[in-house]
Each structure stands twice: as C-alpha cells, then as structure tokens.
C-alpha cells in the first residue's frame, strides 16, 4: 500500500511562523499547568513573544515549562490569516482589526486541519474511488479559507467537518482494506495506560481512541487509522507507524518514541525523542 508523501501543493498546510503574526501566541488562552508555565488570556500576547513575532524561548520551550506549545500545530492557518485574510497587516499595525483576527484564527485552524486530512486522502491511491468527491470538498474548503473574515466566521464548521469526515471514513476503509486479515476496531476506545507492547494493530481503526500513557512500544501500527487519537505520553519506542492514516505532527510530538520508531515520510521525528 502506498503511503502519503509530502507534496509541494501541501506546503500551505504546514505552519510557517515567519509569515505569521504570532497568532497562536496571542489569540489563544492557556492556563498554568504541566503544559504551560503561566496563565494567559485570549487576546493577550505571551510574555515570550518578540517584536518580530518570533518566540524568545523557541529552542527551549520544554525546559521552560511550555510543553503545550510544542504539541500545537496550526496546519498553516496562522500565515493564511496573517497574509491572506488580513493582507499582511498585523494586529500591532491595525489594533482595530485585532479582535476579528483573533476570532478568525481558531476557525481557520479547524478548516486547515480538514484540508490537511483531505490532502492526505487525495495522496492515497487506494482511495481513488472517493477522490472526486474529496477533491470537491477540498476545493470548497480552500475557497472558504481565502474568503473574507466575515465569511469565515459565518461558516458552519461542524457541518463542514461532518461532510468531510464521511469522506475520510470511506478513505480509511478503502486504505485499510488493502491490509490482509481481520482488522481490530478500537474506535473511541478508552485505552489510557493500556499495556499494548508489541500489539498487532496493523490496519486497525484507532479513530479518537484515548491512548494517553499507553505502552505501544514495539507495536505494529502500520496503516492504522489514528485520526483524533490522543497519544499524549504514549510510548511509541520501536513501534512501526509506516503508512499510518491521518497521523499528525502534534500527535507525534505529544508521544514518546526513539530512533527505532518508524514514522510516515511526511512527518518529522520529534527532537525530544530518545536517541
């Protein structure tokens, strides 16, 4: 089975902080916890945000108590809002636009997340029977992300998510059907802390499963559907996630792995994983 590969057409679905006005550091709130070293209200710039919209502690976020930042990904929504929706005019230059910009950003992120999943589906040869409908959905979403702030805020995101999810389910079924044998179904399962070391989960449905702190070391997750699975602190040491469906960088960043962990070519091995 072919696995999704990064393509130039999908670069706008990857965060480009250099072309963003630090929106994740301003628009979103966070509470002091194990993930964040301080409280911050929505619409208030993080104390680490620099004048050039860069992060002053980017290289040491985990050591500084900001692990939550390392597992966040806007899927390219930040630069879309900054450079397209607001045409390169920042909230510092035009304070009157700030509130609207902050409201648009989380909506745009949801739209870009859907685009990212749809793009992956379009990369899968096994999903060819659904490509026409998926392409139409992708084009509609893409057009919406390039519309006005008012149009984006008026979008019925739950309805759009439902429509796209129906297609993604079909993509998953088609892709996993290429895996021989019976596949396990752990969709939405509570597997927090589960002992799944060496588990045979190839082609399994793990959609929305709670895998927090689960031991998945040495497990076979090839071609498993991991959309929405919570992998926080999950042990992926030595696991094989080759061709895993709808796995995202934030999910990997939230988990623990090592150099023996096999991941899809489109993703990067997190720096904090064990050598």
Short mmCIF file of N, CA, C and O in Angstrom, two decimals, residues 59-196:
data_model
loop_
_atom_site.label_atom_id
_atom_site.label_comp_id
_atom_site.label_asym_id
_atom_site.label_seq_id
_atom_site.Cartn_x
_atom_site.Cartn_y
_atom_site.Cartn_z
N UNK A 59 13.68 27.48 21.26
CA UNK A 59 14.60 26.34 21.30
C UNK A 59 14.60 25.63 22.65
O UNK A 59 15.19 24.56 22.79
N UNK A 60 13.94 26.21 23.66
CA UNK A 60 13.93 25.59 24.97
C UNK A 60 12.53 25.63 25.61
O UNK A 60 12.38 25.79 26.83
N UNK A 61 11.52 25.45 24.77
CA UNK A 61 10.14 25.51 25.26
C UNK A 61 9.86 24.45 26.33
O UNK A 61 9.27 24.74 27.36
N UNK A 62 10.29 23.22 26.07
CA UNK A 62 10.03 22.14 27.04
C UNK A 62 10.74 22.40 28.36
O UNK A 62 10.15 22.23 29.43
N UNK A 63 11.99 22.80 28.29
CA UNK A 63 12.75 23.07 29.51
C UNK A 63 12.21 24.27 30.27
O UNK A 63 12.42 24.39 31.48
N UNK A 64 11.48 25.15 29.56
CA UNK A 64 10.95 26.35 30.19
C UNK A 64 9.52 26.17 30.69
O UNK A 64 8.90 27.12 31.18
N UNK A 65 8.99 24.96 30.56
CA UNK A 65 7.64 24.69 31.05
C UNK A 65 6.53 24.96 30.06
O UNK A 65 5.36 25.07 30.46
N UNK A 66 6.87 25.03 28.77
CA UNK A 66 5.86 25.29 27.76
C UNK A 66 5.72 24.11 26.79
O UNK A 66 5.72 24.27 25.57
N UNK A 67 5.57 22.93 27.35
CA UNK A 67 5.41 21.73 26.53
C UNK A 67 4.18 21.86 25.63
O UNK A 67 4.16 21.37 24.51
N UNK A 68 3.14 22.53 26.13
CA UNK A 68 1.91 22.68 25.35
C UNK A 68 2.14 23.34 24.00
O UNK A 68 1.47 23.02 23.02
N UNK A 69 3.10 24.23 23.94
CA UNK A 69 3.40 24.91 22.67
C UNK A 69 4.02 23.95 21.66
O UNK A 69 3.84 24.12 20.46
N UNK A 70 4.74 22.96 22.16
CA UNK A 70 5.44 22.04 21.26
C UNK A 70 4.51 21.03 20.62
O UNK A 70 4.91 20.34 19.69
N UNK A 71 3.30 20.91 21.15
CA UNK A 71 2.36 19.93 20.58
C UNK A 71 1.20 20.63 19.86
O UNK A 71 0.19 20.01 19.55
N UNK A 72 1.38 21.92 19.59
CA UNK A 72 0.35 22.66 18.86
C UNK A 72 0.79 22.87 17.42
O UNK A 72 1.96 23.14 17.15
N UNK A 73 -0.14 22.72 16.50
CA UNK A 73 0.14 22.96 15.08
C UNK A 73 -1.08 23.63 14.48
O UNK A 73 -2.21 23.15 14.63
N UNK A 74 -0.87 24.74 13.80
CA UNK A 74 -1.99 25.45 13.19
C UNK A 74 -2.29 24.95 11.78
O UNK A 74 -3.23 25.41 11.14
N UNK A 75 -1.46 24.02 11.27
CA UNK A 75 -1.63 23.47 9.92
C UNK A 75 -1.63 24.56 8.85
O UNK A 75 -2.30 24.45 7.84
N UNK A 76 -0.89 25.64 9.11
CA UNK A 76 -0.79 26.72 8.13
C UNK A 76 -1.83 27.80 8.27
O UNK A 76 -1.85 28.75 7.47
N UNK A 77 -2.69 27.69 9.27
CA UNK A 77 -3.75 28.69 9.44
C UNK A 77 -3.18 30.05 9.81
O UNK A 77 -3.73 31.09 9.40
N UNK A 78 -2.09 30.07 10.56
CA UNK A 78 -1.52 31.33 11.01
C UNK A 78 -1.11 32.24 9.88
O UNK A 78 -1.48 33.42 9.83
N UNK A 79 -0.36 31.68 8.92
CA UNK A 79 0.07 32.53 7.80
C UNK A 79 -1.08 32.85 6.85
O UNK A 79 -1.08 33.89 6.20
N UNK A 80 -2.10 31.97 6.80
CA UNK A 80 -3.24 32.26 5.93
C UNK A 80 -4.01 33.47 6.46
O UNK A 80 -4.37 34.37 5.70
N UNK A 81 -4.26 33.48 7.77
CA UNK A 81 -4.96 34.62 8.38
C UNK A 81 -4.12 35.88 8.25
O UNK A 81 -4.63 36.95 7.89
N UNK A 82 -2.82 35.76 8.52
CA UNK A 82 -1.94 36.93 8.52
C UNK A 82 -1.75 37.52 7.13
O UNK A 82 -1.86 38.74 6.94
N UNK A 83 -1.48 36.67 6.14
CA UNK A 83 -1.10 37.16 4.82
C UNK A 83 -2.22 37.20 3.80
O UNK A 83 -2.15 37.96 2.84
N UNK A 84 -3.25 36.40 4.00
CA UNK A 84 -4.36 36.37 3.03
C UNK A 84 -5.58 37.10 3.57
O UNK A 84 -6.03 38.10 3.00
N UNK A 85 -6.12 36.63 4.69
CA UNK A 85 -7.33 37.25 5.24
C UNK A 85 -7.12 38.71 5.56
O UNK A 85 -7.95 39.57 5.25
N UNK A 86 -5.98 39.02 6.21
CA UNK A 86 -5.71 40.40 6.62
C UNK A 86 -4.60 41.05 5.80
O UNK A 86 -4.06 42.09 6.17
N UNK A 87 -4.25 40.44 4.68
CA UNK A 87 -3.38 41.02 3.66
C UNK A 87 -2.09 41.60 4.22
O UNK A 87 -1.63 42.67 3.81
N UNK A 88 -1.49 40.90 5.18
CA UNK A 88 -0.18 41.32 5.69
C UNK A 88 -0.20 42.47 6.67
O UNK A 88 0.86 43.02 7.00
N UNK A 89 -1.37 42.83 7.17
CA UNK A 89 -1.47 43.92 8.15
C UNK A 89 -1.65 43.31 9.54
O UNK A 89 -2.65 42.66 9.81
N UNK A 90 -0.68 43.52 10.41
CA UNK A 90 -0.70 42.87 11.71
C UNK A 90 -1.61 43.56 12.71
O UNK A 90 -2.02 44.71 12.52
N UNK A 91 -1.86 42.85 13.81
CA UNK A 91 -2.67 43.41 14.90
C UNK A 91 -1.95 44.56 15.60
O UNK A 91 -2.58 45.37 16.27
N UNK A 92 -0.65 44.63 15.45
CA UNK A 92 0.09 45.76 16.02
C UNK A 92 -0.07 47.00 15.15
O UNK A 92 -0.19 48.12 15.64
N UNK A 93 -0.08 46.80 13.83
CA UNK A 93 -0.23 47.92 12.89
C UNK A 93 -1.65 48.45 12.89
O UNK A 93 -1.87 49.66 12.78
N UNK A 94 -2.62 47.53 12.99
CA UNK A 94 -4.03 47.92 12.95
C UNK A 94 -4.75 47.30 14.15
O UNK A 94 -5.42 46.27 14.03
N UNK A 95 -4.62 47.91 15.32
CA UNK A 95 -5.23 47.38 16.54
C UNK A 95 -6.74 47.15 16.44
O UNK A 95 -7.27 46.25 17.09
N UNK A 96 -7.41 47.93 15.59
CA UNK A 96 -8.86 47.79 15.47
C UNK A 96 -9.25 46.44 14.83
O UNK A 96 -10.38 45.99 14.99
N UNK A 97 -8.31 45.83 14.12
CA UNK A 97 -8.61 44.56 13.46
C UNK A 97 -8.26 43.35 14.34
O UNK A 97 -8.57 42.21 14.00
N UNK A 98 -7.61 43.63 15.47
CA UNK A 98 -7.10 42.55 16.31
C UNK A 98 -8.17 41.56 16.75
O UNK A 98 -8.01 40.35 16.63
N UNK A 99 -9.28 42.07 17.27
CA UNK A 99 -10.31 41.17 17.79
C UNK A 99 -10.83 40.22 16.72
O UNK A 99 -10.98 39.02 16.97
N UNK A 100 -11.09 40.77 15.54
CA UNK A 100 -11.58 39.93 14.45
C UNK A 100 -10.53 38.92 14.03
O UNK A 100 -10.84 37.75 13.77
N UNK A 101 -9.28 39.34 13.98
CA UNK A 101 -8.19 38.44 13.62
C UNK A 101 -8.11 37.27 14.61
O UNK A 101 -7.95 36.11 14.21
N UNK A 102 -8.24 37.58 15.89
CA UNK A 102 -8.17 36.53 16.91
C UNK A 102 -9.36 35.58 16.82
O UNK A 102 -9.23 34.40 17.14
N UNK A 103 -10.50 36.08 16.39
CA UNK A 103 -11.68 35.23 16.24
C UNK A 103 -11.58 34.34 15.01
O UNK A 103 -12.02 33.19 15.01
N UNK A 104 -10.97 34.87 13.96
CA UNK A 104 -10.85 34.11 12.71
C UNK A 104 -9.84 32.98 12.85
O UNK A 104 -10.04 31.88 12.31
N UNK A 105 -8.77 33.22 13.59
CA UNK A 105 -7.68 32.25 13.67
C UNK A 105 -8.11 30.84 14.08
O UNK A 105 -7.78 29.87 13.39
N UNK A 106 -8.84 30.65 15.19
CA UNK A 106 -9.21 29.28 15.56
C UNK A 106 -10.16 28.62 14.56
O UNK A 106 -10.12 27.39 14.39
N UNK A 107 -10.98 29.42 13.89
CA UNK A 107 -11.85 28.85 12.86
C UNK A 107 -11.01 28.41 11.67
O UNK A 107 -11.19 27.31 11.12
N UNK A 108 -10.07 29.26 11.28
CA UNK A 108 -9.19 28.93 10.16
C UNK A 108 -8.38 27.67 10.48
O UNK A 108 -8.16 26.83 9.59
N UNK A 109 -7.96 27.52 11.71
CA UNK A 109 -7.19 26.33 12.07
C UNK A 109 -8.02 25.07 11.85
O UNK A 109 -7.51 24.06 11.34
N UNK A 110 -9.28 25.11 12.22
CA UNK A 110 -10.14 23.94 12.01
C UNK A 110 -10.30 23.64 10.52
O UNK A 110 -10.27 22.47 10.10
N UNK A 111 -10.44 24.68 9.72
CA UNK A 111 -10.58 24.49 8.28
C UNK A 111 -9.30 23.91 7.68
O UNK A 111 -9.34 23.02 6.83
N UNK A 112 -8.15 24.40 8.15
CA UNK A 112 -6.88 23.90 7.64
C UNK A 112 -6.62 22.46 8.09
O UNK A 112 -5.99 21.68 7.36
N UNK A 113 -7.08 22.11 9.26
CA UNK A 113 -6.94 20.73 9.71
C UNK A 113 -7.73 19.81 8.79
O UNK A 113 -7.25 18.74 8.39
N UNK A 114 -8.94 20.21 8.41
CA UNK A 114 -9.74 19.42 7.48
C UNK A 114 -9.06 19.33 6.11
O UNK A 114 -9.05 18.27 5.48
N UNK A 115 -8.47 20.44 5.67
CA UNK A 115 -7.75 20.43 4.40
C UNK A 115 -6.57 19.47 4.46
O UNK A 115 -6.29 18.75 3.50
N UNK A 116 -5.89 19.44 5.58
CA UNK A 116 -4.73 18.57 5.73
C UNK A 116 -5.14 17.10 5.62
O UNK A 116 -4.50 16.30 4.94
N UNK A 117 -6.25 16.72 6.27
CA UNK A 117 -6.73 15.35 6.18
C UNK A 117 -7.19 15.01 4.76
O UNK A 117 -6.92 13.92 4.25
N UNK A 118 -7.89 15.96 4.15
CA UNK A 118 -8.37 15.73 2.78
C UNK A 118 -7.20 15.58 1.82
O UNK A 118 -7.23 14.73 0.91
N UNK A 119 -6.15 16.39 2.01
CA UNK A 119 -4.97 16.30 1.16
C UNK A 119 -4.32 14.93 1.28
O UNK A 119 -3.87 14.35 0.28
N UNK A 120 -4.27 14.40 2.49
CA UNK A 120 -3.70 13.07 2.68
C UNK A 120 -4.53 12.02 1.95
O UNK A 120 -4.00 11.11 1.32
N UNK A 121 -5.85 12.15 2.05
CA UNK A 121 -6.72 11.21 1.35
C UNK A 121 -6.50 11.24 -0.15
O UNK A 121 -6.53 10.21 -0.83
N UNK A 122 -6.26 12.43 -0.69
CA UNK A 122 -6.04 12.58 -2.13
C UNK A 122 -4.70 12.00 -2.55
O UNK A 122 -4.49 11.70 -3.72
N UNK A 123 -3.78 11.82 -1.61
CA UNK A 123 -2.48 11.23 -1.90
C UNK A 123 -2.53 9.70 -1.92
O UNK A 123 -1.58 9.05 -2.37
N UNK A 124 -3.60 9.12 -1.39
CA UNK A 124 -3.69 7.67 -1.27
C UNK A 124 -4.31 7.05 -2.51
O UNK A 124 -5.48 7.28 -2.82
N UNK A 125 -3.54 6.25 -3.20
CA UNK A 125 -4.04 5.60 -4.41
C UNK A 125 -5.22 4.69 -4.11
O UNK A 125 -6.15 4.57 -4.92
N UNK A 126 -5.21 4.06 -2.96
CA UNK A 126 -6.28 3.13 -2.60
C UNK A 126 -7.63 3.85 -2.47
O UNK A 126 -8.69 3.22 -2.61
N UNK A 127 -7.59 5.16 -2.22
CA UNK A 127 -8.82 5.92 -2.02
C UNK A 127 -9.33 6.54 -3.32
O UNK A 127 -10.21 7.41 -3.28
N UNK A 128 -8.82 6.09 -4.45
CA UNK A 128 -9.20 6.69 -5.73
C UNK A 128 -10.72 6.75 -5.95
O UNK A 128 -11.22 7.74 -6.51
N UNK A 129 -11.50 5.75 -5.53
CA UNK A 129 -12.95 5.82 -5.74
C UNK A 129 -13.63 7.03 -5.10
O UNK A 129 -14.71 7.43 -5.54
N UNK A 130 -13.00 7.61 -4.08
CA UNK A 130 -13.61 8.75 -3.40
C UNK A 130 -12.90 10.06 -3.73
O UNK A 130 -13.28 11.12 -3.25
N UNK A 131 -11.89 10.00 -4.58
CA UNK A 131 -11.09 11.19 -4.88
C UNK A 131 -11.90 12.33 -5.48
O UNK A 131 -11.67 13.50 -5.14
N UNK A 132 -12.85 12.03 -6.35
CA UNK A 132 -13.62 13.11 -6.98
C UNK A 132 -14.38 13.91 -5.94
O UNK A 132 -14.32 15.15 -5.91
N UNK A 133 -15.09 13.21 -5.05
CA UNK A 133 -15.85 13.91 -4.01
C UNK A 133 -14.92 14.60 -3.02
O UNK A 133 -15.21 15.70 -2.54
N UNK A 134 -13.78 13.98 -2.74
CA UNK A 134 -12.83 14.56 -1.80
C UNK A 134 -12.20 15.81 -2.39
O UNK A 134 -11.98 16.81 -1.68
N UNK A 135 -11.93 15.79 -3.69
CA UNK A 135 -11.36 16.97 -4.35
C UNK A 135 -12.36 18.13 -4.32
O UNK A 135 -11.98 19.28 -4.09
N UNK A 136 -13.62 17.82 -4.53
CA UNK A 136 -14.64 18.87 -4.48
C UNK A 136 -14.71 19.48 -3.08
O UNK A 136 -14.80 20.71 -2.92
N UNK A 137 -14.67 18.63 -2.07
CA UNK A 137 -14.71 19.12 -0.69
C UNK A 137 -13.48 19.96 -0.38
O UNK A 137 -13.57 21.02 0.25
N UNK A 138 -12.33 19.49 -0.85
CA UNK A 138 -11.07 20.22 -0.63
C UNK A 138 -11.15 21.60 -1.28
O UNK A 138 -10.80 22.61 -0.65
N UNK A 139 -11.62 21.66 -2.50
CA UNK A 139 -11.69 22.94 -3.22
C UNK A 139 -12.66 23.90 -2.55
O UNK A 139 -12.40 25.12 -2.49
N UNK A 140 -13.77 23.39 -2.03
CA UNK A 140 -14.74 24.26 -1.34
C UNK A 140 -14.12 24.83 -0.06
O UNK A 140 -14.26 26.02 0.24
N UNK A 141 -13.45 23.97 0.68
CA UNK A 141 -12.80 24.43 1.91
C UNK A 141 -11.70 25.45 1.61
O UNK A 141 -11.58 26.47 2.28
N UNK A 142 -10.91 25.15 0.60
CA UNK A 142 -9.81 26.04 0.24
C UNK A 142 -10.34 27.41 -0.17
O UNK A 142 -9.78 28.45 0.22
N UNK A 143 -11.43 27.42 -0.93
CA UNK A 143 -12.03 28.69 -1.34
C UNK A 143 -12.52 29.48 -0.14
O UNK A 143 -12.37 30.71 -0.06
N UNK A 144 -13.10 28.77 0.83
CA UNK A 144 -13.60 29.43 2.04
C UNK A 144 -12.45 30.06 2.81
O UNK A 144 -12.58 31.19 3.32
N UNK A 145 -11.31 29.37 2.90
CA UNK A 145 -10.18 29.92 3.66
C UNK A 145 -9.61 31.17 3.01
O UNK A 145 -8.88 31.93 3.65
N UNK A 146 -9.93 31.39 1.75
CA UNK A 146 -9.43 32.56 1.04
C UNK A 146 -10.49 33.66 0.94
O UNK A 146 -10.27 34.69 0.30
N UNK A 147 -11.63 33.43 1.59
CA UNK A 147 -12.73 34.40 1.57
C UNK A 147 -12.51 35.45 2.66
O UNK A 147 -11.48 35.47 3.34
N UNK A 148 -13.47 36.30 2.85
CA UNK A 148 -13.37 37.38 3.84
C UNK A 148 -13.46 36.85 5.26
O UNK A 148 -13.92 35.72 5.52
N UNK A 149 -13.03 37.67 6.20
CA UNK A 149 -13.12 37.31 7.61
C UNK A 149 -14.57 37.04 8.00
O UNK A 149 -14.86 36.11 8.75
N UNK A 150 -15.48 37.84 7.45
CA UNK A 150 -16.90 37.68 7.77
C UNK A 150 -17.41 36.32 7.30
O UNK A 150 -18.17 35.64 8.00
N UNK A 151 -17.00 35.92 6.10
CA UNK A 151 -17.45 34.63 5.56
C UNK A 151 -16.90 33.47 6.37
O UNK A 151 -17.59 32.48 6.61
N UNK A 152 -15.66 33.59 6.79
CA UNK A 152 -15.04 32.53 7.59
C UNK A 152 -15.73 32.39 8.94
O UNK A 152 -16.04 31.29 9.39
N UNK A 153 -16.03 33.51 9.58
CA UNK A 153 -16.70 33.47 10.88
C UNK A 153 -18.13 32.97 10.77
O UNK A 153 -18.68 32.43 11.74
N UNK A 154 -18.74 33.11 9.61
CA UNK A 154 -20.12 32.67 9.40
C UNK A 154 -20.21 31.19 9.00
O UNK A 154 -21.30 30.63 8.94
N UNK A 155 -19.07 30.57 8.75
CA UNK A 155 -19.05 29.18 8.29
C UNK A 155 -19.58 28.23 9.36
O UNK A 155 -19.32 28.40 10.55
N UNK A 156 -20.33 27.23 8.92
CA UNK A 156 -20.84 26.19 9.81
C UNK A 156 -19.79 25.08 9.87
O UNK A 156 -19.87 24.09 9.14
N UNK A 157 -18.80 25.27 10.73
CA UNK A 157 -17.67 24.34 10.78
C UNK A 157 -18.10 22.92 11.18
O UNK A 157 -17.63 21.94 10.58
N UNK A 158 -18.99 22.73 12.16
CA UNK A 158 -19.42 21.37 12.49
C UNK A 158 -20.03 20.64 11.29
O UNK A 158 -19.79 19.45 11.09
N UNK A 159 -20.82 21.36 10.49
CA UNK A 159 -21.43 20.74 9.31
C UNK A 159 -20.36 20.38 8.29
O UNK A 159 -20.39 19.29 7.69
N UNK A 160 -19.40 21.28 8.09
CA UNK A 160 -18.31 21.00 7.15
C UNK A 160 -17.48 19.81 7.63
O UNK A 160 -17.10 18.94 6.83
N UNK A 161 -17.24 19.76 8.93
CA UNK A 161 -16.46 18.65 9.48
C UNK A 161 -17.20 17.33 9.27
O UNK A 161 -16.61 16.30 8.96
N UNK A 162 -18.52 17.37 9.46
CA UNK A 162 -19.31 16.16 9.25
C UNK A 162 -19.25 15.66 7.83
O UNK A 162 -19.12 14.46 7.57
N UNK A 163 -19.33 16.59 6.87
CA UNK A 163 -19.28 16.22 5.46
C UNK A 163 -17.93 15.62 5.10
O UNK A 163 -17.85 14.58 4.44
N UNK A 164 -16.86 16.26 5.55
CA UNK A 164 -15.53 15.76 5.23
C UNK A 164 -15.25 14.45 5.95
O UNK A 164 -14.64 13.53 5.38
N UNK A 165 -15.71 14.33 7.18
CA UNK A 165 -15.46 13.11 7.93
C UNK A 165 -16.09 11.90 7.27
O UNK A 165 -15.53 10.79 7.31
N UNK A 166 -17.26 12.08 6.66
CA UNK A 166 -17.89 10.98 5.95
C UNK A 166 -16.98 10.47 4.84
O UNK A 166 -16.84 9.25 4.63
N UNK A 167 -16.34 11.38 4.13
CA UNK A 167 -15.41 11.01 3.07
C UNK A 167 -14.14 10.38 3.64
O UNK A 167 -13.61 9.42 3.08
N UNK A 168 -13.65 10.92 4.77
CA UNK A 168 -12.44 10.39 5.36
C UNK A 168 -12.65 8.97 5.89
O UNK A 168 -11.74 8.14 5.85
N UNK A 169 -13.84 8.70 6.38
CA UNK A 169 -14.16 7.34 6.81
C UNK A 169 -14.07 6.37 5.64
O UNK A 169 -13.55 5.25 5.76
N UNK A 170 -14.57 6.80 4.50
CA UNK A 170 -14.50 5.96 3.30
C UNK A 170 -13.06 5.78 2.86
O UNK A 170 -12.65 4.68 2.46
N UNK A 171 -12.26 6.85 2.94
CA UNK A 171 -10.84 6.76 2.62
C UNK A 171 -10.18 5.72 3.51
O UNK A 171 -9.41 4.87 3.06
N UNK A 172 -10.47 5.79 4.80
CA UNK A 172 -9.89 4.86 5.76
C UNK A 172 -10.27 3.42 5.43
O UNK A 172 -9.43 2.51 5.45
N UNK A 173 -11.53 3.21 5.12
CA UNK A 173 -12.00 1.86 4.80
C UNK A 173 -11.28 1.29 3.58
O UNK A 173 -10.86 0.13 3.56
N UNK A 174 -11.15 2.12 2.56
CA UNK A 174 -10.51 1.68 1.31
C UNK A 174 -9.03 1.39 1.53
O UNK A 174 -8.50 0.38 1.03
N UNK A 175 -8.36 2.26 2.28
CA UNK A 175 -6.93 2.08 2.51
C UNK A 175 -6.65 0.87 3.39
O UNK A 175 -5.75 0.07 3.11
N UNK A 176 -7.44 0.71 4.43
CA UNK A 176 -7.21 -0.41 5.34
C UNK A 176 -7.65 -1.75 4.78
O UNK A 176 -7.22 -2.80 5.23
N UNK A 177 -8.51 -1.69 3.76
CA UNK A 177 -8.97 -2.93 3.12
C UNK A 177 -7.82 -3.63 2.40
O UNK A 177 -7.90 -4.84 2.13
N UNK A 178 -6.76 -2.90 2.10
CA UNK A 178 -5.61 -3.49 1.44
C UNK A 178 -4.74 -4.31 2.40
O UNK A 178 -3.87 -5.05 1.96
N UNK A 179 -5.00 -4.13 3.69
CA UNK A 179 -4.26 -4.90 4.69
C UNK A 179 -4.92 -6.26 4.83
O UNK A 179 -6.12 -6.34 5.09
N UNK A 180 -4.19 -7.34 4.65
CA UNK A 180 -4.78 -8.68 4.75
C UNK A 180 -5.24 -9.02 6.15
O UNK A 180 -4.69 -8.54 7.14
N UNK A 181 -6.26 -9.86 6.24
CA UNK A 181 -6.73 -10.35 7.53
C UNK A 181 -7.73 -9.42 8.21
O UNK A 181 -8.07 -8.35 7.72
N UNK A 182 -8.21 -9.88 9.36
CA UNK A 182 -9.18 -9.12 10.13
C UNK A 182 -8.50 -7.98 10.87
O UNK A 182 -7.45 -8.17 11.48
N UNK A 183 -9.11 -6.81 10.80
CA UNK A 183 -8.53 -5.64 11.47
C UNK A 183 -9.27 -5.34 12.78
O UNK A 183 -10.49 -5.49 12.84
N UNK A 184 -8.53 -4.91 13.79
CA UNK A 184 -9.13 -4.60 15.08
C UNK A 184 -9.81 -3.24 15.05
O UNK A 184 -9.38 -2.33 14.35
N UNK A 185 -10.87 -3.12 15.81
CA UNK A 185 -11.61 -1.87 15.89
C UNK A 185 -11.56 -1.33 17.31
O UNK A 185 -12.21 -1.85 18.21
N UNK A 186 -10.75 -0.28 17.50
CA UNK A 186 -10.64 0.38 18.80
C UNK A 186 -11.12 1.83 18.68
O UNK A 186 -10.65 2.70 19.41
N UNK A 187 -12.04 2.08 17.80
CA UNK A 187 -12.53 3.43 17.58
C UNK A 187 -13.14 3.99 18.87
O UNK A 187 -14.05 3.41 19.46
N UNK A 188 -12.62 5.12 19.31
CA UNK A 188 -13.13 5.79 20.50
C UNK A 188 -12.88 5.04 21.80
O UNK A 188 -13.42 5.42 22.84
N UNK A 189 -12.05 4.02 21.78
CA UNK A 189 -11.83 3.19 22.97
C UNK A 189 -11.01 3.93 24.03
O UNK A 189 -10.15 4.74 23.71
N UNK A 190 -11.31 3.61 25.28
CA UNK A 190 -10.54 4.15 26.40
C UNK A 190 -9.39 3.19 26.67
O UNK A 190 -9.56 2.14 27.30
N UNK A 191 -8.22 3.54 26.16
CA UNK A 191 -7.03 2.70 26.31
C UNK A 191 -5.94 3.45 27.07
O UNK A 191 -4.77 3.21 26.87
N UNK A 192 -6.36 4.33 27.95
CA UNK A 192 -5.39 5.11 28.73
C UNK A 192 -4.57 4.17 29.61
O UNK A 192 -5.12 3.36 30.36
N UNK A 193 -3.26 4.26 29.47
CA UNK A 193 -2.38 3.43 30.26
C UNK A 193 -2.38 1.96 29.86
O UNK A 193 -1.81 1.13 30.58
N UNK A 194 -3.00 1.64 28.75
CA UNK A 194 -3.12 0.24 28.33
C UNK A 194 -1.75 -0.37 28.02
O UNK A 194 -0.86 0.30 27.51
N UNK A 195 -1.62 -1.64 28.32
CA UNK A 195 -0.39 -2.36 28.02
C UNK A 195 -0.53 -3.03 26.66
O UNK A 195 -1.10 -4.12 26.52
N UNK A 196 -0.03 -2.35 25.65
CA UNK A 196 -0.17 -2.82 24.27
C UNK A 196 1.20 -3.06 23.64
O UNK A 196 1.35 -2.97 22.42
#
